[in-house]
Structure formats: C-alpha cells, structure tokens
C-alpha cells in the first residue's frame, strides 16, 4: 500500500515569504499525486494534481508543485505567502486497488502566516 | 461550494447508539467516497461506491456500513457508537474511477459521541 509523508505538521511563514510544504510518497511507479487544501470548518478542495503530463504543475491561488521521481517527492510551493493561505494542506497519492483508485492522504501540514 | 451536500452538519449522540449520515454527490458524479477525519488518525478512507456498487474498502470498522442508492446518494451507518468514533466524517464524489479524477468534498458531518 502507498504511504504519504508530509514533513512538518506545522509550517510558519511571514506574509510575502516563500511557502514550501514537503510531501514524499512511496511508490515504484509514477502515481497520481494531489494537493488539497482545507480551510477551517470546510471540506477539502483540490489545489493541483500531477498526472504525468508535466513535472511542474501549476494550481490555483499561485501554488505549484514539482514531481521528482528520483526523490519520490511532490513538494508544494508558493513564491509569496498571503494571509488567506493559512489553512491545512494535504498531499495525496492515488493507489490502484481492486479496479479502483483510492487516494491515500498524508497527515496534513498546517500553514501559519504571520503579518 | 463543491456541489456535494452532507446532512446533518452536527450530530451529538450517546455511546451505544446508531446514527446515519447522508451524502448527495455532485450532479453527474457516480463515485462516492467516505472518510473519517480525527486529530489522532488524520484523514482515513473508509469506503467507496460507484454507481450503486461497493468498489473499495479502507479502514472501515465492522460496526460501520454504507450504501449508495439508485439516485446515487449515499448513507453511512454507524452503530454501537464509542467515544472514539467522535470525528468529522466527509463524503466526496468524483466522476468515475480513474486515478486522476479530482474528488469534490462535502462540508462534513461532525459527530460527537458522549
């Protein structure tokens, strides 16, 4: 079964600073990878996804992620943090099981943005 | 608004009781997923249905069951509730079974077992 590791349960940045949220997965073949964001008291919503079309994936709200097969990583970045980016971020990988694709989610990283 | 609706928003009940959580997927989506989110376990996949049929099971307890009806809405039944079942329960839907399909999450049902 797949596993997803998100390094750091909390990441704190200043407004305007670079955001880097780390995600590593375990897979012998390139999987489908996703980043979701969860704002307080809401469900998750998709930020971006990797489907093998391009290694650098651009998502909503200025976020992007780079797929690095050699490092089995899919880190999420944003050049300049905004206060509204404060939320919980989840990395997920889709695993093929019994004819269906089931996503495995990381434990999440809480992004804190200081003014 | 993701287009996925879940009812109720909050549910408070006692140990040993049984509850039913309801989910309506986005229009056109055939696949429904159920997740449990708690502080200690994170987001755990419970079960998936596709067009009325169970397709995959995750970490779902035997006390829990689900079904998807012909109109594609789904219900998650939790019985013999324990304190540890207190969590946020999310439903998500997607168009099909493909791994690259985005999942659209509902707002969740917060279950508190006293």
CSV table of C-alpha atoms in Angstrom, one decimal:
chain,number,residue,atom,x,y,z
A,1,UNK,CA,0.0,0.0,0.0
A,2,UNK,CA,1.0,3.5,-0.7
A,3,UNK,CA,2.2,5.8,2.1
A,4,UNK,CA,2.5,9.6,2.0
A,5,UNK,CA,4.8,11.5,4.3
A,6,UNK,CA,4.3,15.2,4.9
A,7,UNK,CA,7.3,16.6,6.8
A,8,UNK,CA,6.3,19.1,9.5
A,9,UNK,CA,2.8,19.2,10.9
A,10,UNK,CA,3.1,23.0,11.1
A,11,UNK,CA,4.9,25.4,8.9
A,12,UNK,CA,5.1,29.1,9.9
A,13,UNK,CA,6.0,31.8,7.4
A,14,UNK,CA,5.7,35.6,7.2
A,15,UNK,CA,3.4,37.3,4.8
A,16,UNK,CA,5.3,37.7,1.5
A,17,UNK,CA,7.7,34.9,2.2
A,18,UNK,CA,8.2,31.7,0.2
A,19,UNK,CA,6.0,28.8,1.1
A,20,UNK,CA,7.4,25.3,0.9
A,21,UNK,CA,5.4,22.3,2.1
A,22,UNK,CA,7.0,18.9,1.7
A,23,UNK,CA,5.5,15.6,0.5
A,24,UNK,CA,7.1,12.3,-0.1
A,25,UNK,CA,5.4,9.2,-1.3
A,26,UNK,CA,6.2,5.5,-1.6
A,27,UNK,CA,5.7,4.0,-5.0
A,28,UNK,CA,7.6,2.0,-7.5
A,29,UNK,CA,5.8,3.6,-10.4
A,30,UNK,CA,4.8,7.2,-11.0
A,31,UNK,CA,1.4,7.6,-9.3
A,32,UNK,CA,-1.3,10.2,-9.5
A,33,UNK,CA,-0.5,12.9,-6.9
A,34,UNK,CA,-2.6,15.6,-5.5
A,35,UNK,CA,-2.5,18.6,-3.1
A,36,UNK,CA,-5.7,19.5,-1.4
A,37,UNK,CA,-6.4,22.5,0.9
A,38,UNK,CA,-8.8,22.6,3.9
A,39,UNK,CA,-9.9,25.9,5.3
A,40,UNK,CA,-11.3,25.9,8.8
A,41,UNK,CA,-14.7,24.3,9.1
A,42,UNK,CA,-14.7,23.3,5.4
A,43,UNK,CA,-14.1,20.2,3.3
A,44,UNK,CA,-11.0,19.7,1.2
A,45,UNK,CA,-10.6,21.3,-2.2
A,46,UNK,CA,-8.2,20.5,-4.9
A,47,UNK,CA,-5.2,22.8,-5.3
A,48,UNK,CA,-3.4,20.8,-8.1
A,49,UNK,CA,-2.7,17.3,-9.4
A,50,UNK,CA,0.1,15.5,-11.2
A,51,UNK,CA,-1.0,13.1,-13.9
A,52,UNK,CA,2.4,12.6,-15.8
A,53,UNK,CA,1.7,15.3,-18.4
A,54,UNK,CA,4.4,17.7,-16.9
A,55,UNK,CA,6.6,17.5,-13.9
A,56,UNK,CA,5.9,21.1,-12.8
A,57,UNK,CA,2.2,21.5,-12.1
A,58,UNK,CA,0.5,24.8,-11.6
A,59,UNK,CA,-2.6,25.1,-9.4
A,60,UNK,CA,-5.0,27.6,-8.0
A,61,UNK,CA,-4.1,30.6,-5.9
A,62,UNK,CA,-0.5,30.8,-7.2
A,63,UNK,CA,0.6,27.4,-5.9
A,64,UNK,CA,2.7,24.9,-7.8
A,65,UNK,CA,4.3,21.6,-7.2
A,66,UNK,CA,7.2,19.7,-8.8
A,67,UNK,CA,7.2,16.0,-9.3
A,68,UNK,CA,10.6,14.5,-8.8
A,69,UNK,CA,10.7,10.8,-9.5
A,70,UNK,CA,14.2,10.2,-8.2
A,71,UNK,CA,13.3,11.7,-4.9
A,72,UNK,CA,9.8,10.4,-4.8
A,73,UNK,CA,8.7,13.9,-3.8
A,74,UNK,CA,5.9,16.3,-4.8
A,75,UNK,CA,6.6,19.4,-2.8
A,76,UNK,CA,4.2,22.3,-2.8
A,77,UNK,CA,5.5,25.9,-3.2
A,78,UNK,CA,4.2,29.4,-3.5
A,79,UNK,CA,6.6,32.4,-4.1
A,80,UNK,CA,4.8,34.8,-1.7
A,81,UNK,CA,2.5,33.8,1.1
A,82,UNK,CA,-0.7,35.7,1.7
A,83,UNK,CA,-2.7,35.8,5.0
A,84,UNK,CA,-5.5,34.0,3.2
A,85,UNK,CA,-3.2,31.0,2.6
A,86,UNK,CA,-3.4,30.0,6.2
A,87,UNK,CA,-5.1,26.5,6.1
A,88,UNK,CA,-4.4,22.8,6.4
A,89,UNK,CA,-2.7,21.3,3.3
A,90,UNK,CA,-2.9,17.6,2.4
A,91,UNK,CA,-0.8,15.7,-0.1
A,92,UNK,CA,-2.4,12.6,-1.5
A,93,UNK,CA,-1.5,9.7,-3.8
A,94,UNK,CA,-3.9,7.5,-5.8
A,95,UNK,CA,-3.3,3.8,-5.3
A,96,UNK,CA,-4.8,1.2,-7.7
A,97,UNK,CA,-6.7,-1.4,-5.7
A,98,UNK,CA,-9.2,-3.9,-6.9
A,99,UNK,CA,-10.1,-2.0,-10.0
A,100,UNK,CA,-10.4,1.4,-8.3
A,101,UNK,CA,-8.1,4.2,-7.4
A,102,UNK,CA,-8.1,5.0,-3.7
A,103,UNK,CA,-6.3,8.1,-2.5
A,104,UNK,CA,-4.0,7.9,0.5
A,105,UNK,CA,-3.7,11.2,2.3
A,106,UNK,CA,-0.8,12.5,4.3
A,107,UNK,CA,-1.3,13.7,7.9
A,108,UNK,CA,-1.5,17.2,6.7
A,109,UNK,CA,0.6,20.4,7.3
A,110,UNK,CA,-0.9,23.4,8.9
A,111,UNK,CA,0.3,26.6,7.3
A,112,UNK,CA,0.5,29.6,9.6
A,113,UNK,CA,1.1,33.0,8.0
A,114,UNK,CA,2.3,35.9,10.2
A,115,UNK,CA,1.7,39.5,9.2
B,1,UNK,CA,-19.4,25.3,-2.9
B,2,UNK,CA,-18.3,21.9,-4.1
B,3,UNK,CA,-21.8,20.7,-5.0
B,4,UNK,CA,-21.6,17.8,-2.5
B,5,UNK,CA,-24.1,18.1,0.3
B,6,UNK,CA,-23.9,16.3,3.6
B,7,UNK,CA,-26.5,16.2,6.4
B,8,UNK,CA,-26.6,16.7,9.2
B,9,UNK,CA,-23.8,19.2,9.9
B,10,UNK,CA,-23.6,18.3,13.5
B,11,UNK,CA,-24.7,15.2,15.4
B,12,UNK,CA,-24.4,14.6,19.1
B,13,UNK,CA,-25.3,11.2,20.5
B,14,UNK,CA,-24.5,8.7,23.2
B,15,UNK,CA,-22.4,5.6,23.3
B,16,UNK,CA,-24.1,2.5,22.1
B,17,UNK,CA,-26.4,4.5,19.7
B,18,UNK,CA,-26.7,4.2,16.0
B,19,UNK,CA,-26.6,7.2,13.5
B,20,UNK,CA,-27.0,7.7,9.8
B,21,UNK,CA,-25.0,10.2,7.8
B,22,UNK,CA,-26.3,11.3,4.4
B,23,UNK,CA,-24.4,12.5,1.3
B,24,UNK,CA,-25.6,13.7,-2.0
B,25,UNK,CA,-22.8,13.8,-4.7
B,26,UNK,CA,-22.3,16.4,-7.3
B,27,UNK,CA,-24.6,16.2,-10.3
B,28,UNK,CA,-23.2,13.6,-12.7
B,29,UNK,CA,-20.7,12.1,-10.3
B,30,UNK,CA,-21.1,8.3,-10.0
B,31,UNK,CA,-18.4,7.6,-7.4
B,32,UNK,CA,-18.8,8.4,-3.7
B,33,UNK,CA,-16.2,8.1,-1.0
B,34,UNK,CA,-16.5,8.3,2.8
B,35,UNK,CA,-13.7,9.5,5.0
B,36,UNK,CA,-13.1,9.9,8.7
B,37,UNK,CA,-11.0,12.8,10.0
B,38,UNK,CA,-9.8,12.8,13.5
B,39,UNK,CA,-6.9,14.5,15.3
B,40,UNK,CA,-5.0,11.3,16.1
B,41,UNK,CA,-5.7,9.4,12.9
B,42,UNK,CA,-5.8,12.1,10.3
B,43,UNK,CA,-7.9,11.6,7.1
B,44,UNK,CA,-8.8,7.9,6.8
B,45,UNK,CA,-10.5,6.4,3.8
B,46,UNK,CA,-13.5,4.3,4.8
B,47,UNK,CA,-15.3,3.0,1.7
B,48,UNK,CA,-16.1,3.8,-1.9
B,49,UNK,CA,-19.2,3.2,-4.0
B,50,UNK,CA,-19.5,3.5,-7.7
B,51,UNK,CA,-23.0,3.6,-9.4
B,52,UNK,CA,-24.5,1.7,-6.5
B,53,UNK,CA,-21.8,-0.9,-6.1
B,54,UNK,CA,-19.2,-1.1,-3.4
B,55,UNK,CA,-15.8,-0.8,-5.1
B,56,UNK,CA,-13.2,-0.5,-2.3
B,57,UNK,CA,-12.9,-0.7,1.4
B,58,UNK,CA,-10.4,1.0,3.6
B,59,UNK,CA,-10.2,1.2,7.4
B,60,UNK,CA,-13.9,0.8,8.0
B,61,UNK,CA,-15.0,-0.9,11.2
B,62,UNK,CA,-17.5,-3.8,11.1
B,63,UNK,CA,-19.8,-1.6,13.1
B,64,UNK,CA,-20.0,0.8,10.2
B,65,UNK,CA,-21.7,0.2,6.9
B,66,UNK,CA,-22.7,2.2,3.9
B,67,UNK,CA,-24.7,2.0,0.8
B,68,UNK,CA,-25.4,4.0,-2.4
B,69,UNK,CA,-28.9,4.3,-3.6
B,70,UNK,CA,-30.2,4.3,-7.2
B,71,UNK,CA,-30.4,8.1,-7.1
B,72,UNK,CA,-26.7,8.0,-6.2
B,73,UNK,CA,-27.0,9.5,-2.8
B,74,UNK,CA,-25.2,7.6,-0.1
B,75,UNK,CA,-25.6,6.9,3.6
B,76,UNK,CA,-23.0,5.9,6.2
B,77,UNK,CA,-24.4,4.0,9.1
B,78,UNK,CA,-22.5,3.9,12.4
B,79,UNK,CA,-23.7,1.6,15.1
B,80,UNK,CA,-22.8,0.7,18.7
B,81,UNK,CA,-21.0,4.0,18.8
B,82,UNK,CA,-18.0,4.5,21.0
B,83,UNK,CA,-16.3,7.6,22.3
B,84,UNK,CA,-13.5,7.1,19.8
B,85,UNK,CA,-15.9,7.4,16.9
B,86,UNK,CA,-16.2,11.1,17.5
B,87,UNK,CA,-14.8,12.7,14.4
B,88,UNK,CA,-15.5,14.6,11.2
B,89,UNK,CA,-17.0,12.4,8.5
B,90,UNK,CA,-16.5,13.6,5.0
B,91,UNK,CA,-18.2,12.4,1.8
B,92,UNK,CA,-16.5,13.1,-1.5
B,93,UNK,CA,-17.6,12.4,-5.1
B,94,UNK,CA,-15.9,12.1,-8.4
B,95,UNK,CA,-16.9,11.5,-12.0
B,96,UNK,CA,-15.6,7.9,-12.2
B,97,UNK,CA,-13.0,5.5,-11.0
B,98,UNK,CA,-9.9,6.9,-12.8
B,99,UNK,CA,-7.0,7.7,-10.5
B,100,UNK,CA,-6.6,11.2,-12.0
B,101,UNK,CA,-10.2,12.2,-11.2
B,102,UNK,CA,-10.5,15.0,-8.7
B,103,UNK,CA,-12.6,14.4,-5.6
B,104,UNK,CA,-15.0,17.0,-4.5
B,105,UNK,CA,-15.6,17.1,-0.8
B,106,UNK,CA,-18.7,17.9,1.1
B,107,UNK,CA,-18.6,20.2,4.2
B,108,UNK,CA,-18.6,17.2,6.6
B,109,UNK,CA,-20.7,15.9,9.5
B,110,UNK,CA,-19.2,16.5,12.9
B,111,UNK,CA,-20.1,13.5,15.1
B,112,UNK,CA,-19.8,13.8,18.9
B,113,UNK,CA,-20.3,10.7,21.0
B,114,UNK,CA,-20.8,11.4,24.7
